[in-house]
PDB file of C-alpha atoms in Angstrom:
ATOM      1  CA  MET A   1     228.761 230.903 170.095  1.00 83.00           C
ATOM      2  CA  ALA A   2     232.258 230.470 171.745  1.00 90.00           C
ATOM      3  CA  SER A   3     232.384 229.584 175.260  1.00 95.00           C
ATOM      4  CA  HIS A   4     234.786 230.071 178.339  1.00 96.00           C
ATOM      5  CA  ALA A   5     236.563 228.271 181.344  1.00 97.00           C
ATOM      6  CA  PHE A   6     238.621 230.139 183.728  1.00 97.00           C
ATOM      7  CA  ILE A   7     240.645 229.301 186.330  1.00 96.00           C
ATOM      8  CA  HIS A   8     241.423 232.100 189.309  1.00 94.00           C
ATOM      9  CA  LEU A   9     244.464 231.890 191.189  1.00 94.00           C
ATOM     10  CA  VAL A  10     243.763 232.984 194.689  1.00 91.00           C
ATOM     11  CA  GLU A  11     245.700 232.853 198.167  1.00 89.00           C
ATOM     12  CA  GLY A  12     245.611 229.612 198.371  1.00 89.00           C
ATOM     13  CA  SER A  13     246.937 228.799 195.102  1.00 93.00           C
ATOM     14  CA  ALA A  14     250.919 227.472 194.262  1.00 92.00           C
ATOM     15  CA  GLN A  15     251.437 231.037 193.029  1.00 91.00           C
ATOM     16  CA  GLN A  16     249.639 234.161 191.978  1.00 90.00           C
ATOM     17  CA  THR A  17     250.933 235.018 188.548  1.00 89.00           C
ATOM     18  CA  ILE A  18     251.308 232.716 185.753  1.00 90.00           C
ATOM     19  CA  SER A  19     252.258 233.466 182.058  1.00 89.00           C
ATOM     20  CA  LEU A  20     252.051 232.321 179.051  1.00 91.00           C
ATOM     21  CA  GLN A  21     254.984 230.432 178.732  1.00 92.00           C
ATOM     22  CA  GLN A  22     254.627 228.931 181.945  1.00 93.00           C
ATOM     23  CA  VAL A  23     251.240 227.296 180.673  1.00 94.00           C
ATOM     24  CA  GLU A  24     253.172 226.301 177.593  1.00 94.00           C
ATOM     25  CA  GLU A  25     255.432 224.441 179.801  1.00 96.00           C
ATOM     26  CA  LEU A  26     252.674 222.952 181.771  1.00 95.00           C
ATOM     27  CA  PHE A  27     251.209 222.095 177.993  1.00 95.00           C
ATOM     28  CA  LEU A  28     254.242 219.975 177.257  1.00 93.00           C
ATOM     29  CA  TYR A  29     254.491 218.453 180.852  1.00 95.00           C
ATOM     30  CA  TYR A  30     250.685 217.236 180.182  1.00 93.00           C
ATOM     31  CA  LYS A  31     251.642 215.823 176.872  1.00 90.00           C
ATOM     32  CA  GLU A  32     254.490 213.871 178.189  1.00 89.00           C
ATOM     33  CA  ILE A  33     252.607 212.283 180.922  1.00 88.00           C
ATOM     34  CA  THR A  34     249.855 211.363 178.878  1.00 86.00           C
ATOM     35  CA  GLY A  35     252.376 209.695 176.260  1.00 82.00           C
ATOM     36  CA  LYS A  36     253.850 208.040 179.179  1.00 84.00           C
ATOM     37  CA  THR A  37     250.219 206.401 179.783  1.00 81.00           C
ATOM     38  CA  GLY A  38     250.286 204.962 176.411  1.00 77.00           C
ATOM     39  CA  GLU A  39     254.145 203.555 177.310  1.00 79.00           C
ATOM     40  CA  GLN A  40     252.853 201.609 179.940  1.00 82.00           C
ATOM     41  CA  LEU A  41     250.276 200.465 178.061  1.00 79.00           C
ATOM     42  CA  GLN A  42     252.092 199.543 175.050  1.00 78.00           C
ATOM     43  CA  PHE A  43     249.798 201.548 172.664  1.00 76.00           C
ATOM     44  CA  ASP A  44     250.531 204.657 170.915  1.00 73.00           C
ATOM     45  CA  TYR A  45     248.572 206.810 172.744  1.00 72.00           C
ATOM     46  CA  ASP A  46     250.322 210.068 172.360  1.00 68.00           C
ATOM     47  CA  GLN A  47     247.896 211.933 169.834  1.00 70.00           C
ATOM     48  CA  SER A  48     244.725 210.161 170.914  1.00 76.00           C
ATOM     49  CA  ALA A  49     245.617 211.701 174.962  1.00 81.00           C
ATOM     50  CA  PHE A  50     245.702 215.041 173.764  1.00 86.00           C
ATOM     51  CA  PRO A  51     246.247 215.501 169.523  1.00 89.00           C
ATOM     52  CA  TYR A  52     247.204 219.296 170.272  1.00 92.00           C
ATOM     53  CA  GLU A  53     250.003 221.244 169.136  1.00 93.00           C
ATOM     54  CA  CYS A  54     251.210 224.350 170.618  1.00 94.00           C
ATOM     55  CA  THR A  55     251.942 228.157 169.218  1.00 94.00           C
ATOM     56  CA  GLN A  56     252.371 231.032 170.817  1.00 92.00           C
ATOM     57  CA  GLU A  57     250.329 234.319 169.523  1.00 90.00           C
ATOM     58  CA  GLU A  58     250.372 237.761 170.406  1.00 89.00           C
ATOM     59  CA  GLY A  59     248.641 237.592 173.729  1.00 87.00           C
ATOM     60  CA  TYR A  60     247.557 233.874 174.059  1.00 94.00           C
ATOM     61  CA  LEU A  61     248.170 230.287 172.934  1.00 95.00           C
ATOM     62  CA  SER A  62     246.490 228.607 170.120  1.00 96.00           C
ATOM     63  CA  LEU A  63     246.143 224.851 170.614  1.00 95.00           C
ATOM     64  CA  THR A  64     245.532 223.283 167.198  1.00 94.00           C
ATOM     65  CA  SER A  65     244.677 219.881 165.891  1.00 93.00           C
ATOM     66  CA  GLU A  66     244.788 217.775 162.662  1.00 90.00           C
ATOM     67  CA  GLU A  67     243.059 214.788 164.248  1.00 88.00           C
ATOM     68  CA  ARG A  68     239.234 214.351 163.319  1.00 87.00           C
ATOM     69  CA  GLY A  69     236.707 215.589 166.166  1.00 88.00           C
ATOM     70  CA  TYR A  70     239.112 218.374 167.073  1.00 92.00           C
ATOM     71  CA  ALA A  71     239.688 221.814 165.968  1.00 93.00           C
ATOM     72  CA  LYS A  72     241.181 224.353 168.387  1.00 95.00           C
ATOM     73  CA  MET A  73     241.271 226.153 171.545  1.00 96.00           C
ATOM     74  CA  TYR A  74     242.652 229.180 172.468  1.00 97.00           C
ATOM     75  CA  ILE A  75     244.396 229.691 176.317  1.00 96.00           C
ATOM     76  CA  GLY A  76     245.315 233.699 177.985  1.00 94.00           C
ATOM     77  CA  ALA A  77     246.796 234.565 181.041  1.00 89.00           C
ATOM     78  CA  GLY A  78     246.086 238.019 183.195  1.00 84.00           C
ATOM     79  CA  PRO A  79     245.898 239.544 185.708  1.00 83.00           C
ATOM     80  CA  VAL A  80     242.029 240.743 186.851  1.00 72.00           C
ATOM     81  CA  ASN A  81     242.930 243.936 187.950  1.00 72.00           C
ATOM     82  CA  GLU A  82     246.781 245.939 189.215  1.00 70.00           C
ATOM     83  CA  GLU A  83     245.946 244.338 192.488  1.00 64.00           C
ATOM     84  CA  ALA A  84     244.426 240.997 191.890  1.00 66.00           C
ATOM     85  CA  PHE A  85     245.613 237.668 191.249  1.00 68.00           C
ATOM     86  CA  SER A  86     246.055 236.447 187.694  1.00 91.00           C
ATOM     87  CA  PHE A  87     244.089 234.092 185.829  1.00 93.00           C
ATOM     88  CA  LEU A  88     243.609 231.777 182.603  1.00 95.00           C
ATOM     89  CA  GLN A  89     240.471 231.519 180.016  1.00 96.00           C
ATOM     90  CA  ILE A  90     240.657 229.101 177.872  1.00 97.00           C
ATOM     91  CA  THR A  91     238.102 229.338 174.961  1.00 96.00           C
ATOM     92  CA  LEU A  92     236.440 227.298 172.739  1.00 96.00           C
ATOM     93  CA  PRO A  93     235.909 229.552 169.549  1.00 95.00           C
ATOM     94  CA  ALA A  94     232.084 228.704 167.765  1.00 93.00           C
ATOM     95  CA  ASP A  95     233.878 226.202 165.394  1.00 92.00           C
ATOM     96  CA  SER A  96     235.420 223.915 167.530  1.00 92.00           C
ATOM     97  CA  LYS A  97     234.082 219.975 167.314  1.00 89.00           C
ATOM     98  CA  TYR A  98     232.586 218.065 170.015  1.00 85.00           C
ATOM     99  CA  GLY A  99     236.173 216.769 170.997  1.00 90.00           C
ATOM    100  CA  ASP A 100     237.657 220.255 171.848  1.00 94.00           C
ATOM    101  CA  ARG A 101     235.516 220.570 174.803  1.00 93.00           C
ATOM    102  CA  ASN A 102     236.081 217.377 176.299  1.00 92.00           C
ATOM    103  CA  LYS A 103     239.839 218.011 175.970  1.00 93.00           C
ATOM    104  CA  ALA A 104     239.399 221.189 177.082  1.00 95.00           C
ATOM    105  CA  ASN A 105     237.628 220.247 180.581  1.00 95.00           C
ATOM    106  CA  GLU A 106     240.677 217.356 181.318  1.00 94.00           C
ATOM    107  CA  PHE A 107     243.336 220.208 180.673  1.00 95.00           C
ATOM    108  CA  SER A 108     241.379 223.407 182.279  1.00 96.00           C
ATOM    109  CA  LYS A 109     241.185 220.114 185.166  1.00 97.00           C
ATOM    110  CA  PHE A 110     244.662 219.691 184.796  1.00 96.00           C
ATOM    111  CA  LEU A 111     246.011 223.503 185.144  1.00 96.00           C
ATOM    112  CA  ALA A 112     243.755 224.044 188.008  1.00 97.00           C
ATOM    113  CA  LYS A 113     244.919 221.004 189.859  1.00 97.00           C
ATOM    114  CA  LYS A 114     248.624 221.571 189.533  1.00 96.00           C
ATOM    115  CA  LEU A 115     248.354 225.434 190.072  1.00 96.00           C
ATOM    116  CA  LYS A 116     246.047 224.701 193.068  1.00 96.00           C
ATOM    117  CA  GLY A 117     243.532 227.404 191.281  1.00 95.00           C
ATOM    118  CA  GLU A 118     239.698 227.676 191.584  1.00 96.00           C
ATOM    119  CA  LEU A 119     238.308 226.539 187.944  1.00 97.00           C
ATOM    120  CA  THR A 120     234.729 227.994 186.822  1.00 97.00           C
ATOM    121  CA  LEU A 121     234.058 225.220 183.907  1.00 96.00           C
ATOM    122  CA  PHE A 122     232.312 225.775 180.581  1.00 95.00           C
ATOM    123  CA  ASN A 123     228.984 225.140 182.166  1.00 94.00           C
ATOM    124  CA  GLY A 124     229.338 227.870 184.782  1.00 95.00           C
ATOM    125  CA  ARG A 125     229.815 225.173 187.883  1.00 97.00           C
ATOM    126  CA  LYS A 126     233.145 225.938 189.916  1.00 97.00           C
ATOM    127  CA  MET A 127     235.889 223.705 191.117  1.00 97.00           C
ATOM    128  CA  TYR A 128     238.024 224.471 193.551  1.00 97.00           C
ATOM    129  CA  TYR A 129     241.662 222.753 193.862  1.00 96.00           C
ATOM    130  CA  TYR A 130     243.003 224.876 196.608  1.00 93.00           C
ATOM    131  CA  LYS A 131     242.384 224.312 200.647  1.00 89.00           C
ATOM    132  CA  ARG A 132     239.564 226.574 202.097  1.00 83.00           C
TER     133      ARG A 132
END
């Protein structure tokens, strides 16, 4: 069964709307900073830190991995309704593997912190990264 995490952009967020292109740029930034951690440790950490490749499909981003223990996750963006703020949905399909959930939690926390949004984790718990 698929599971989902949501990042809602609220009044206190850094921005009120987001596009898939912006999410893809944040993905590339995340891969870059995790790679720099490996450089500092003198360890080839790029593929271990976040072993996904991003492709933009129609209406969502598909993050796939060939590494052992990882498979895929999807990220979609959109408005709640015409008057409300945007949100991101991180989806783990039914055939995702054990490592996907951990990496999806890490990446969703990174996105929520960067965007100063409200994160609803896969287990239903909420984390607030904006000033209330």
